[in-house]
PDB file of C-alpha atoms in Angstrom:
ATOM      1  CA  UNK A   1     -45.819 -15.816  -9.227  1.00 53.00           C
ATOM      2  CA  UNK A   2     -44.848 -16.159  -5.527  1.00 48.00           C
ATOM      3  CA  UNK A   3     -41.384 -17.432  -6.446  1.00 46.00           C
ATOM      4  CA  UNK A   4     -40.939 -14.529  -8.900  1.00 44.00           C
ATOM      5  CA  UNK A   5     -41.686 -12.032  -6.087  1.00 46.00           C
ATOM      6  CA  UNK A   6     -39.385 -13.896  -3.726  1.00 46.00           C
ATOM      7  CA  UNK A   7     -36.507 -13.906  -6.291  1.00 43.00           C
ATOM      8  CA  UNK A   8     -37.005 -10.198  -7.000  1.00 43.00           C
ATOM      9  CA  UNK A   9     -36.883  -9.423  -3.298  1.00 45.00           C
ATOM     10  CA  UNK A  10     -33.672 -11.451  -2.908  1.00 45.00           C
ATOM     11  CA  UNK A  11     -32.064  -9.694  -5.858  1.00 39.00           C
ATOM     12  CA  UNK A  12     -33.110  -6.327  -4.445  1.00 42.00           C
ATOM     13  CA  UNK A  13     -31.680  -7.160  -1.068  1.00 43.00           C
ATOM     14  CA  UNK A  14     -28.379  -8.344  -2.613  1.00 44.00           C
ATOM     15  CA  UNK A  15     -28.175  -5.134  -4.629  1.00 39.00           C
ATOM     16  CA  UNK A  16     -28.799  -3.028  -1.516  1.00 44.00           C
ATOM     17  CA  UNK A  17     -26.072  -4.963   0.324  1.00 44.00           C
ATOM     18  CA  UNK A  18     -23.623  -4.402  -2.545  1.00 39.00           C
ATOM     19  CA  UNK A  19     -24.332  -0.711  -2.629  1.00 37.00           C
ATOM     20  CA  UNK A  20     -23.999  -0.495   1.143  1.00 39.00           C
ATOM     21  CA  UNK A  21     -20.696  -2.378   0.957  1.00 39.00           C
ATOM     22  CA  UNK A  22     -19.344  -0.066  -1.757  1.00 34.00           C
ATOM     23  CA  UNK A  23     -20.453   3.021   0.259  1.00 34.00           C
ATOM     24  CA  UNK A  24     -18.569   1.726   3.307  1.00 37.00           C
ATOM     25  CA  UNK A  25     -15.478   0.956   1.294  1.00 33.00           C
ATOM     26  CA  UNK A  26     -15.508   4.419  -0.278  1.00 34.00           C
ATOM     27  CA  UNK A  27     -15.939   6.015   3.193  1.00 35.00           C
ATOM     28  CA  UNK A  28     -13.015   3.990   4.520  1.00 37.00           C
ATOM     29  CA  UNK A  29     -10.762   5.059   1.566  1.00 34.00           C
ATOM     30  CA  UNK A  30     -11.782   8.668   1.970  1.00 32.00           C
ATOM     31  CA  UNK A  31     -11.027   8.443   5.725  1.00 36.00           C
ATOM     32  CA  UNK A  32      -7.640   7.010   4.983  1.00 34.00           C
ATOM     33  CA  UNK A  33      -6.872   9.703   2.414  1.00 32.00           C
ATOM     34  CA  UNK A  34      -7.994  12.446   4.771  1.00 31.00           C
ATOM     35  CA  UNK A  35      -5.788  10.977   7.552  1.00 38.00           C
ATOM     36  CA  UNK A  36      -2.823  10.841   5.278  1.00 34.00           C
ATOM     37  CA  UNK A  37      -3.345  14.365   4.069  1.00 35.00           C
ATOM     38  CA  UNK A  38      -3.646  15.551   7.648  1.00 35.00           C
ATOM     39  CA  UNK A  39      -0.477  13.794   8.575  1.00 42.00           C
ATOM     40  CA  UNK A  40       1.319  15.339   5.625  1.00 37.00           C
ATOM     41  CA  UNK A  41      -0.018  18.769   6.525  1.00 36.00           C
ATOM     42  CA  UNK A  42       1.165  18.337  10.045  1.00 38.00           C
ATOM     43  CA  UNK A  43       4.652  17.444   8.861  1.00 41.00           C
ATOM     44  CA  UNK A  44       4.760  20.440   6.552  1.00 37.00           C
ATOM     45  CA  UNK A  45       3.749  22.738   9.429  1.00 32.00           C
ATOM     46  CA  UNK A  46       6.846  21.628  11.268  1.00 37.00           C
ATOM     47  CA  UNK A  47       9.005  22.671   8.302  1.00 40.00           C
ATOM     48  CA  UNK A  48       7.500  26.175   8.094  1.00 42.00           C
ATOM     49  CA  UNK A  49       9.885  27.430  10.797  1.00 47.00           C
ATOM     50  CA  UNK A  50      12.901  25.636   9.192  1.00 67.00           C
ATOM     51  CA  UNK A  51      12.006  25.432   5.456  1.00 87.00           C
ATOM     52  CA  UNK A  52      14.293  23.152   3.469  1.00 92.00           C
ATOM     53  CA  UNK A  53      15.815  25.068   0.601  1.00 90.00           C
ATOM     54  CA  UNK A  54      18.132  24.227  -2.273  1.00 92.00           C
ATOM     55  CA  UNK A  55      21.602  25.640  -1.485  1.00 92.00           C
ATOM     56  CA  UNK A  56      22.264  28.811  -3.467  1.00 91.00           C
ATOM     57  CA  UNK A  57      18.595  29.574  -4.067  1.00 91.00           C
ATOM     58  CA  UNK A  58      16.642  32.622  -2.956  1.00 89.00           C
ATOM     59  CA  UNK A  59      14.720  30.399  -0.535  1.00 90.00           C
ATOM     60  CA  UNK A  60      18.008  29.449   1.168  1.00 90.00           C
ATOM     61  CA  UNK A  61      18.515  33.130   2.043  1.00 90.00           C
ATOM     62  CA  UNK A  62      15.246  33.344   4.039  1.00 89.00           C
ATOM     63  CA  UNK A  63      15.293  33.495   7.819  1.00 87.00           C
ATOM     64  CA  UNK A  64      15.063  30.029   9.307  1.00 87.00           C
ATOM     65  CA  UNK A  65      15.826  28.305   5.984  1.00 90.00           C
ATOM     66  CA  UNK A  66      18.024  25.160   5.993  1.00 92.00           C
ATOM     67  CA  UNK A  67      20.049  24.975   2.807  1.00 92.00           C
ATOM     68  CA  UNK A  68      20.778  21.519   1.474  1.00 94.00           C
ATOM     69  CA  UNK A  69      22.888  20.274  -1.393  1.00 93.00           C
ATOM     70  CA  UNK A  70      24.484  17.039  -2.646  1.00 95.00           C
ATOM     71  CA  UNK A  71      26.640  15.647   0.072  1.00 96.00           C
ATOM     72  CA  UNK A  72      24.498  16.930   2.971  1.00 96.00           C
ATOM     73  CA  UNK A  73      24.555  14.165   5.610  1.00 96.00           C
ATOM     74  CA  UNK A  74      21.280  12.406   6.383  1.00 96.00           C
ATOM     75  CA  UNK A  75      20.650  10.794   9.827  1.00 95.00           C
ATOM     76  CA  UNK A  76      17.815   8.683  11.072  1.00 95.00           C
ATOM     77  CA  UNK A  77      15.485   9.409  13.988  1.00 94.00           C
ATOM     78  CA  UNK A  78      17.947   7.579  16.206  1.00 94.00           C
ATOM     79  CA  UNK A  79      20.759  10.024  15.289  1.00 93.00           C
ATOM     80  CA  UNK A  80      22.803   7.493  13.363  1.00 93.00           C
ATOM     81  CA  UNK A  81      23.962   8.477   9.899  1.00 93.00           C
ATOM     82  CA  UNK A  82      21.937   6.873   7.105  1.00 94.00           C
ATOM     83  CA  UNK A  83      23.720   8.349   4.110  1.00 95.00           C
ATOM     84  CA  UNK A  84      23.936  11.558   2.163  1.00 96.00           C
ATOM     85  CA  UNK A  85      21.934  13.667  -0.150  1.00 97.00           C
ATOM     86  CA  UNK A  86      22.593  12.776  -3.825  1.00 96.00           C
ATOM     87  CA  UNK A  87      20.249  15.260  -5.460  1.00 96.00           C
ATOM     88  CA  UNK A  88      17.678  17.942  -4.426  1.00 96.00           C
ATOM     89  CA  UNK A  89      14.379  18.464  -6.289  1.00 96.00           C
ATOM     90  CA  UNK A  90      13.151  22.026  -5.687  1.00 94.00           C
ATOM     91  CA  UNK A  91      10.496  24.281  -7.115  1.00 94.00           C
ATOM     92  CA  UNK A  92      11.217  27.520  -8.982  1.00 93.00           C
ATOM     93  CA  UNK A  93      11.569  29.374  -5.658  1.00 92.00           C
ATOM     94  CA  UNK A  94      14.140  26.956  -4.380  1.00 93.00           C
ATOM     95  CA  UNK A  95      11.857  25.237  -1.829  1.00 93.00           C
ATOM     96  CA  UNK A  96      12.815  21.565  -1.597  1.00 94.00           C
ATOM     97  CA  UNK A  97      10.066  19.167  -2.681  1.00 95.00           C
ATOM     98  CA  UNK A  98      12.006  15.907  -2.768  1.00 96.00           C
ATOM     99  CA  UNK A  99      15.372  14.621  -1.709  1.00 97.00           C
ATOM    100  CA  UNK A 100      17.327  11.795  -3.386  1.00 97.00           C
ATOM    101  CA  UNK A 101      19.199  10.023  -0.513  1.00 96.00           C
ATOM    102  CA  UNK A 102      21.990   7.504  -1.087  1.00 95.00           C
ATOM    103  CA  UNK A 103      21.971   4.717   1.551  1.00 93.00           C
ATOM    104  CA  UNK A 104      24.408   1.908   1.231  1.00 89.00           C
ATOM    105  CA  UNK A 105      24.778   2.531  -2.532  1.00 92.00           C
ATOM    106  CA  UNK A 106      21.028   2.649  -3.128  1.00 93.00           C
ATOM    107  CA  UNK A 107      19.015   5.766  -3.954  1.00 95.00           C
ATOM    108  CA  UNK A 108      15.648   6.617  -2.395  1.00 96.00           C
ATOM    109  CA  UNK A 109      13.613   9.579  -3.557  1.00 96.00           C
ATOM    110  CA  UNK A 110      11.803  10.893  -0.525  1.00 96.00           C
ATOM    111  CA  UNK A 111       9.410  13.806   0.092  1.00 96.00           C
ATOM    112  CA  UNK A 112      10.739  16.885   1.796  1.00 95.00           C
ATOM    113  CA  UNK A 113       8.112  16.470   4.510  1.00 94.00           C
ATOM    114  CA  UNK A 114       9.966  13.371   5.687  1.00 95.00           C
ATOM    115  CA  UNK A 115      12.874  15.595   6.908  1.00 95.00           C
ATOM    116  CA  UNK A 116      13.768  18.079   9.594  1.00 93.00           C
ATOM    117  CA  UNK A 117      17.059  19.859  10.085  1.00 91.00           C
ATOM    118  CA  UNK A 118      19.483  19.407  12.957  1.00 90.00           C
ATOM    119  CA  UNK A 119      22.899  21.094  12.984  1.00 89.00           C
ATOM    120  CA  UNK A 120      24.422  20.495   9.573  1.00 89.00           C
ATOM    121  CA  UNK A 121      22.415  17.399   8.756  1.00 93.00           C
ATOM    122  CA  UNK A 122      18.990  16.388   7.527  1.00 95.00           C
ATOM    123  CA  UNK A 123      17.045  14.108   9.894  1.00 96.00           C
ATOM    124  CA  UNK A 124      14.779  11.574   8.277  1.00 96.00           C
ATOM    125  CA  UNK A 125      11.637  10.513  10.099  1.00 96.00           C
ATOM    126  CA  UNK A 126      12.274   7.081   8.534  1.00 96.00           C
ATOM    127  CA  UNK A 127      14.790   4.540   9.869  1.00 94.00           C
ATOM    128  CA  UNK A 128      17.630   3.277   7.703  1.00 92.00           C
ATOM    129  CA  UNK A 129      15.707   0.033   7.077  1.00 93.00           C
ATOM    130  CA  UNK A 130      12.665   1.965   5.938  1.00 94.00           C
ATOM    131  CA  UNK A 131      14.690   4.171   3.554  1.00 95.00           C
ATOM    132  CA  UNK A 132      16.481   1.093   2.198  1.00 93.00           C
ATOM    133  CA  UNK A 133      13.089  -0.576   1.650  1.00 94.00           C
ATOM    134  CA  UNK A 134      11.798   2.473  -0.299  1.00 95.00           C
ATOM    135  CA  UNK A 135      15.015   2.432  -2.359  1.00 94.00           C
ATOM    136  CA  UNK A 136      14.512  -1.215  -3.197  1.00 94.00           C
ATOM    137  CA  UNK A 137      10.833  -0.640  -4.130  1.00 95.00           C
ATOM    138  CA  UNK A 138      11.691   2.304  -6.345  1.00 94.00           C
ATOM    139  CA  UNK A 139      14.506   0.326  -8.083  1.00 92.00           C
ATOM    140  CA  UNK A 140      12.131  -2.504  -8.682  1.00 92.00           C
ATOM    141  CA  UNK A 141       9.551  -0.192 -10.205  1.00 90.00           C
ATOM    142  CA  UNK A 142      12.129   1.199 -12.570  1.00 86.00           C
ATOM    143  CA  UNK A 143      13.084  -2.241 -13.759  1.00 85.00           C
ATOM    144  CA  UNK A 144       9.453  -3.239 -14.387  1.00 82.00           C
ATOM    145  CA  UNK A 145       8.502  -0.112 -16.268  1.00 74.00           C
TER     146      UNK A 145
END
């Protein structure tokens, strides 16, 4: 009977450890998601004063809007040209949600929050290498689906 109580205690301790580990993992994931959401929100706040808008849309007519269309040049954070806009994905109001950027013959679909406007160009927060890596990952996903 003593060994049965000892075994039950061991099992209970292991179960408690597993629950504690799962709780910590869930808390870490939630913290990472909250941090990512906060970072995205901060990036979007910066666009509020210079909202990206699809050229020719009502949103493009708003004060402070930056109209983009196919062919708009895209530069990196270092100011060097990365490529050009291939396509703009906008909502019904014309506010840009995603931008398809062509870099060295490869396309990367990037969120609008990645960009700011400077002069007549979009400025990506990502370097050319990072954009190319996203393009490669997206191309790979298309071939495996």
